[in-house]
Amino acid sequence: MNKIKVMLVFGTRPEAIKMCPLVKELEQIPEIEPIVCVTGQHREMLDQVLQAFEITPDFDLNIMEKSQTLSSVTSKVLMGLHDVFNQNRPDIVLVHGDTTTSFAAGLAGFYHQIKVGHVEAGLRSFDKNSPYPEEMNRVLTGRIADLHFAPTTANKKNLDLEGVREHVYITGNTVIDALKTTVREDYVFACDALNHIDYSKHVVLMTAHRRENYGKPMENIMQAVAQLAAERPEVTFVYPVHLSPYVQETAHKYLDGSPNVMLIEPLGVFDMHNIMSRVYMVMTDSGGLQEEAPALGKPVLVLRRETERPEAVVAGTVEIVGTGKEDIIEHANRLFDDQEHYLRMKRAVNPYGDGNACARIAQDLLYYFGTGEEPAAEFVAE
Ligand code: UD1
Ligand code: UDP
């Protein structure tokens, strides 16, 4: 029997965290041969995840450059995959989400007339410039893809509005699958400094990296955190700083002088999920953290003007704060001072998945290729 050759292409930290559980799942399916191709859009931050999940890629395009441009990433992925597909032509390419790796890999698949499956399809902010360039990356990937794995019902509806109606499966988000394997009560952090924090006191986890926040918005975020830290010396702010040179420079410029702000290297995914499960709240412009923190019952302040993940906002655990300094300070202070408000936001909700997304995607793939009898039962949020 010829196996179905499924090539998973990814290149950044969040894609890896969300695709590695799927690689593991596909490895268990006798009818499927998974092939892993990383673009290396990220290097250290990607390798951290590959090591954590013990995955060795079959192909590595190794494209990262310091302060790379979107054009460079796109063209290097396209050219690199041209060579890979000539060596090893899969039956389908699976890409993830909204990065430039995802879009360029989807385009490469299309140019080679290989089927394309889009994992985490259908999220929309409806603003082509925010998140930038991710909104357009995701829209274009959705236009190219033959199969669409939408995490939620709302994501499927977004695709429907654009006329994308065939082979759309509601699966839940694979990040919830990952979370189920990483968080442990007795976990000991690899980053030893995290073992010495008193989590019975208020600890805030923060991250910031979005391109559309570069410049004034990012400076506002850093200044707001510096002021909050100065006004509340009893609170510890834990900030694993993204390796982007711009983010590194801005974070250190504004926060180096704050004794209760821990500026640390990017955390391995096990450390990250476990610290998230222990903190008081999360402040972030990240997409993935907006999905993980609600599942762990942690209030999230989103340091952006919009979100393509409205489900947890509707559920009440996530607030869109924007990037104004005073707005950030006001929303954070309310969560520190107004316990009723805090407890309302703290409820654990799981609008993004139930931990079975990878199994659903595997079953849907078998169905699509005529090996399985029916697609998986769709994910329905609690
Ligand atoms: C990328 C994605 C973004 C995603 C983010 C996750 C695009 C356009 N952007 O943004 O959607 O939210 O990843 O983190 O696809 N760097 C390192 N080592 C690393 C990773 C990055 O040094 O392991 C530095 C390099 O100088 C690199 C820069 O960070 O040039 C920016 O990386 P890039 O992937 O272009 O942008 P991100 O902001 O990480
Ligand atoms: N993450 C991590 N270490 C860190 C920061 C983030 O493992 O130091 C994880 C986080 O838990 C989430 C993912 O990386 O699963 C989010 O990635 P990022 O914020 O870089 O990108 P986004 O989700 O915004 O695309």
XYZ file of C-alpha atoms and ligand atoms in Angstrom:
446
model
C 0.000 0.000 0.000
C 1.303 3.442 -0.919
C 1.259 5.717 2.090
C -0.157 9.228 1.841
C 2.872 11.541 1.934
C 2.050 14.520 4.133
C 4.696 17.242 4.269
C 4.340 19.631 7.204
C 6.121 22.921 6.496
C 6.715 25.434 9.284
C 9.347 27.935 10.305
C 8.558 30.010 13.393
C 8.080 29.264 17.080
C 4.253 29.436 17.182
C 3.839 27.313 14.054
C 6.181 24.720 15.542
C 4.318 24.615 18.866
C 1.078 24.049 16.989
C 2.399 21.636 14.322
C 4.654 19.367 16.403
C 1.693 17.671 18.138
C 0.276 17.017 14.661
C 3.566 15.478 13.510
C 3.390 13.145 16.535
C -0.216 12.240 15.739
C 0.473 11.525 12.053
C 3.427 9.321 13.020
C 0.890 6.995 14.657
C -1.241 6.574 11.513
C -0.139 3.548 9.423
C -1.578 4.960 6.167
C 0.349 8.254 6.472
C 4.018 9.098 6.002
C 4.698 12.470 7.667
C 7.640 14.483 6.330
C 8.845 17.541 8.269
C 10.316 20.505 6.401
C 11.305 23.560 8.445
C 12.122 26.816 6.718
C 14.183 28.160 9.616
C 12.415 31.552 9.418
C 13.264 31.442 13.138
C 16.404 29.657 14.290
C 16.984 29.492 18.065
C 13.274 29.938 18.850
C 12.328 27.181 16.385
C 15.052 24.795 17.531
C 13.886 25.190 21.147
C 10.481 23.768 20.144
C 11.869 20.999 17.926
C 14.052 19.859 20.832
C 11.172 19.983 23.302
C 9.042 17.727 21.087
C 12.072 15.632 20.027
C 11.469 16.160 16.323
C 14.296 16.092 13.763
C 13.256 17.713 10.481
C 13.741 15.845 7.210
C 14.491 19.151 5.446
C 15.756 22.469 6.828
C 15.910 25.500 4.520
C 17.782 27.464 7.209
C 16.782 30.843 5.757
C 16.942 33.200 8.777
C 18.894 36.445 8.535
C 19.307 39.142 11.169
C 16.498 41.754 10.864
C 15.173 39.902 7.834
C 12.652 41.434 5.447
C 9.318 39.967 4.408
C 10.526 39.836 0.790
C 13.626 37.881 1.731
C 11.652 35.332 3.759
C 9.074 34.899 0.990
C 11.555 34.449 -1.844
C 13.875 32.138 0.102
C 10.987 29.871 1.144
C 9.667 29.723 -2.439
C 13.056 28.866 -3.914
C 13.980 26.467 -1.116
C 10.752 24.515 -1.450
C 11.188 24.337 -5.221
C 14.292 22.220 -4.599
C 12.676 20.179 -1.815
C 9.617 19.312 -3.932
C 11.887 18.225 -6.773
C 13.597 15.782 -4.389
C 10.541 14.592 -2.492
C 7.097 15.356 -3.859
C 4.381 14.944 -1.206
C 0.673 14.274 -1.811
C -0.176 17.258 0.330
C 1.613 20.142 2.016
C 0.288 21.254 5.395
C 0.979 24.841 6.411
C -0.038 26.651 9.560
C -1.652 29.959 10.385
C -0.512 33.337 9.171
C 3.249 33.644 8.971
C 5.217 34.452 5.850
C 6.521 30.877 5.904
C 2.899 29.647 5.750
C 1.895 31.866 2.855
C 5.063 31.240 0.824
C 4.891 27.479 1.444
C 1.238 27.443 0.382
C 2.164 29.336 -2.773
C 5.057 26.945 -3.449
C 2.673 23.987 -3.108
C 0.252 25.598 -5.556
C 3.007 26.382 -8.077
C 4.010 22.714 -7.958
C 0.379 21.589 -8.242
C 0.527 19.855 -4.876
C -2.545 19.899 -2.633
C -2.341 22.380 0.226
C -3.956 21.956 3.657
C -4.257 25.011 5.911
C -4.149 24.339 9.647
C -5.638 27.159 11.773
C -7.676 28.483 8.861
C -10.325 31.194 8.828
C -9.232 33.565 11.604
C -9.843 37.152 10.531
C -9.342 40.635 11.982
C -10.809 42.128 8.759
C -8.061 44.767 8.748
C -5.426 44.027 6.147
C -2.840 46.115 8.008
C -3.342 44.604 11.445
C -1.962 42.178 12.305
C 0.583 43.022 9.612
C 1.407 41.150 7.461
C -0.350 38.198 9.100
C -3.965 39.045 8.196
C -3.170 39.081 4.482
C -0.878 36.046 4.778
C -3.786 34.082 6.239
C -6.349 35.343 3.703
C -4.083 34.473 0.782
C -3.244 31.057 2.204
C -6.961 30.386 2.596
C -7.498 31.287 -1.068
C -4.781 28.856 -2.180
C -5.599 25.935 0.133
C -7.582 22.837 -0.880
C -8.349 21.734 2.697
C -9.111 24.057 5.579
C -8.806 23.049 9.227
C -10.743 25.797 11.013
C -10.369 25.819 14.809
C -13.835 27.219 15.571
C -17.313 27.615 14.095
C -16.709 31.363 13.720
C -13.544 30.657 11.709
C -15.545 28.432 9.348
C -18.137 31.206 8.943
C -15.386 33.654 7.970
C -14.299 31.302 5.193
C -17.904 30.875 4.100
C -18.230 34.682 3.731
C -15.318 34.553 1.281
C -16.900 31.712 -0.712
C -14.527 29.072 0.676
C -16.946 26.229 1.418
C -15.444 22.942 0.267
C -13.348 20.703 2.504
C -13.649 22.950 5.548
C -13.375 21.012 8.825
C -13.868 22.395 12.356
C -11.152 20.792 14.447
C -10.295 22.973 17.448
C -6.832 24.477 17.745
C -3.848 22.143 18.028
C -2.314 24.474 20.637
C -4.787 23.088 23.171
C -3.502 19.594 22.320
C 0.027 20.868 23.055
C -1.032 22.468 26.328
C -2.414 19.175 27.607
C 1.022 17.597 27.369
C 3.116 20.435 28.823
C 1.523 21.705 32.060
C 2.316 19.824 35.304
C 1.690 20.825 38.936
C 5.126 19.616 40.089
C 6.976 21.067 37.098
C 10.573 22.255 37.677
C 11.605 25.092 35.354
C 14.640 24.723 33.099
C 15.127 28.489 33.516
C 16.135 28.305 37.181
C 15.214 31.925 38.009
C 11.549 30.925 37.570
C 11.874 28.335 40.353
C 12.656 31.137 42.832
C 9.610 33.352 42.210
C 6.923 33.497 44.934
C 3.805 32.688 42.917
C 1.532 33.348 45.912
C 2.232 37.037 45.194
C 1.166 38.841 42.012
C 3.243 37.789 38.999
C 2.540 39.143 35.510
C 3.724 37.371 32.373
C 4.221 39.638 29.383
C 5.359 39.319 25.759
C 5.433 41.749 22.827
C 6.750 41.351 19.303
C 4.263 42.361 16.602
C 5.577 44.207 13.567
C 2.621 46.648 13.514
C 3.582 47.620 17.089
C 7.157 48.565 16.115
C 7.780 52.256 16.897
C 5.518 54.317 19.151
C 3.111 51.482 20.169
C 6.007 49.284 21.364
C 7.547 52.228 23.226
C 4.180 52.900 24.899
C 3.959 49.256 25.997
C 7.442 49.337 27.537
C 6.811 52.691 29.246
C 3.505 51.459 30.660
C 5.168 48.361 32.118
C 8.026 50.464 33.540
C 5.507 52.745 35.271
C 3.373 49.858 36.587
C 6.502 48.156 37.923
C 7.642 51.358 39.650
C 4.241 51.930 41.248
C 3.883 48.290 42.351
C 7.239 47.039 43.619
C 5.507 43.988 45.159
C 4.528 42.691 41.676
C 7.012 40.684 39.578
C 6.843 41.134 35.820
C 8.326 38.209 33.873
C 9.161 39.170 30.300
C 10.853 36.627 27.982
C 12.056 38.944 25.239
C 11.638 37.931 21.579
C 14.969 37.746 19.711
C 14.010 40.367 17.122
C 16.796 42.990 17.361
C 14.216 45.796 17.425
C 12.274 44.230 20.288
C 15.455 43.427 22.237
C 16.693 46.985 21.935
C 13.370 48.589 22.904
C 12.715 46.273 25.857
C 16.175 46.812 27.326
C 16.087 50.562 26.704
C 12.926 51.063 28.771
C 13.016 48.210 31.294
C 16.646 47.573 32.228
C 16.322 49.910 35.204
C 13.251 48.178 36.710
C 14.321 45.774 39.488
C 10.985 43.893 39.539
C 10.926 43.313 35.758
C 12.728 40.081 34.796
C 13.924 40.462 31.214
C 14.866 36.924 30.207
C 15.704 34.937 27.083
C 12.829 33.319 25.159
C 11.560 30.392 27.215
C 11.266 26.817 26.079
C 7.641 25.877 25.511
C 7.392 23.689 28.651
C 8.675 26.571 30.814
C 6.360 29.002 29.064
C 3.181 26.978 29.483
C 4.001 26.176 33.097
C 4.744 29.738 34.123
C 1.540 30.818 32.382
C -0.358 28.355 34.537
C 1.079 29.967 37.715
C 0.882 33.738 37.100
C -1.794 36.253 38.113
C -2.376 37.599 34.618
C -0.920 37.952 31.122
C -0.191 41.093 29.070
C 0.646 40.355 25.438
C 0.344 41.166 21.753
C 0.869 37.483 20.861
C -1.749 35.412 19.084
C -0.932 32.102 20.737
C -1.031 33.451 24.282
C -4.590 34.646 23.684
C -5.559 31.005 23.159
C -3.471 29.390 25.881
C -4.063 31.730 28.821
C -7.896 31.474 28.753
C -7.608 27.682 28.804
C -5.469 28.043 31.942
C -7.899 30.470 33.588
C -5.636 33.522 33.272
C -6.975 36.988 32.397
C -5.302 38.468 29.319
C -4.797 42.117 28.378
C -4.200 42.253 24.631
C -1.769 44.989 23.660
C -3.256 45.484 20.191
C -6.097 47.405 18.558
C -7.901 44.301 17.324
C -7.899 40.546 17.468
C -8.604 37.770 14.997
C -9.439 35.623 18.040
C -12.672 37.173 19.393
C -13.982 34.018 21.095
C -12.219 34.570 24.435
C -13.135 38.268 24.372
C -16.778 37.246 24.109
C -16.237 34.690 26.894
C -14.877 37.521 29.060
C -11.323 36.326 29.800
C -9.550 38.568 27.280
C -9.692 42.367 26.974
C -8.478 44.349 23.968
C -6.575 47.235 25.486
C -4.755 48.814 22.538
C -1.292 50.299 22.776
C -1.908 53.614 24.543
C 0.289 53.935 27.644
C -2.505 55.219 29.895
C -4.986 52.600 28.642
C -2.560 49.800 29.464
C -1.888 51.170 32.946
C -5.601 51.671 33.659
C -6.614 48.148 32.580
C -3.771 46.529 34.514
C -4.569 48.532 37.665
C -8.190 47.455 37.466
C -7.146 43.804 37.423
C -4.901 44.366 40.462
C -7.436 46.379 42.477
C -10.923 45.179 41.524
C -11.169 41.555 42.706
C -14.701 41.039 41.387
C -13.569 42.095 37.945
C -10.458 39.896 38.233
C -12.463 36.826 39.256
C -14.933 37.384 36.426
C -12.050 37.351 33.934
C -10.236 34.470 35.594
C -12.748 31.747 34.686
C -11.101 29.023 32.593
C -12.733 28.806 29.177
C -11.890 26.653 26.176
C -13.427 28.235 23.103
C -10.412 27.210 21.003
C -10.238 23.470 21.453
C -10.631 20.311 23.517
C -7.221 18.725 22.976
C -8.337 16.487 20.088
C -7.602 18.743 17.119
C -4.706 16.650 15.799
C -6.719 13.433 15.843
C -9.506 15.203 13.930
C -7.083 16.549 11.317
C -5.606 13.065 10.846
C -9.066 11.548 10.359
C -10.085 14.334 7.954
C -6.928 13.752 5.904
C -7.681 10.023 5.614
C -11.227 10.847 4.549
C -10.045 13.377 1.954
C -7.660 10.872 0.405
C -10.349 8.158 0.297
C -8.851 5.948 3.016
C -11.223 6.897 5.837
C -14.986 6.389 5.731
C -16.058 9.694 7.231
C -14.601 12.990 8.443
C -14.114 13.539 12.174
C -17.012 14.797 14.295
C -16.517 18.566 14.434
C -15.206 20.382 17.504
C -17.982 22.138 19.427
C -16.972 24.657 22.099
C -18.293 24.132 25.656
C 7.266 36.041 12.955
C 5.945 36.033 12.209
C 4.808 36.398 13.160
C 4.832 35.550 14.419
C 6.207 35.569 15.031
C 6.250 34.616 16.191
C 5.931 36.754 9.863
C 5.863 37.884 8.935
N 5.956 37.045 11.160
O 7.512 37.381 13.366
O 3.573 36.213 12.500
O 3.897 36.081 15.314
O 7.188 35.168 14.071
O 7.311 34.863 17.046
O 5.964 35.632 9.429
N 15.255 36.162 15.402
C 16.371 35.503 15.885
N 16.234 34.200 16.278
C 15.052 33.538 16.242
C 13.920 34.224 15.766
C 14.040 35.528 15.343
O 17.450 36.050 15.946
O 14.997 32.363 16.610
C 15.398 37.569 14.953
C 16.116 37.694 13.606
O 16.926 38.830 13.603
C 14.928 37.892 12.635
C 13.994 38.715 13.493
O 14.108 38.155 14.792
O 15.316 38.531 11.449
C 12.565 38.742 13.065
O 12.072 37.439 12.781
P 10.802 37.269 11.786
O 10.450 35.840 11.707
O 11.061 37.972 10.493
O 9.682 38.123 12.498
P 8.915 37.888 13.867
O 8.663 39.210 14.467
O 9.616 36.854 14.649
N 6.266 31.068 23.740
C 7.349 30.337 24.250
N 8.391 31.018 24.824
C 8.410 32.360 24.931
C 7.316 33.098 24.409
C 6.274 32.417 23.805
O 7.344 29.108 24.184
O 9.375 32.912 25.465
C 5.148 30.345 23.112
C 3.772 30.684 23.628
O 3.415 29.895 24.739
C 2.908 30.396 22.417
C 3.789 30.772 21.257
O 5.123 30.749 21.755
O 2.636 29.002 22.293
C 3.436 32.141 20.764
O 4.430 32.586 19.931
P 4.632 34.108 19.578
O 4.072 34.956 20.655
O 6.073 34.248 19.233
O 3.830 34.254 18.219
P 2.263 34.465 17.874
O 1.451 33.461 18.592
O 1.934 35.871 18.235
O 2.229 34.281 16.395
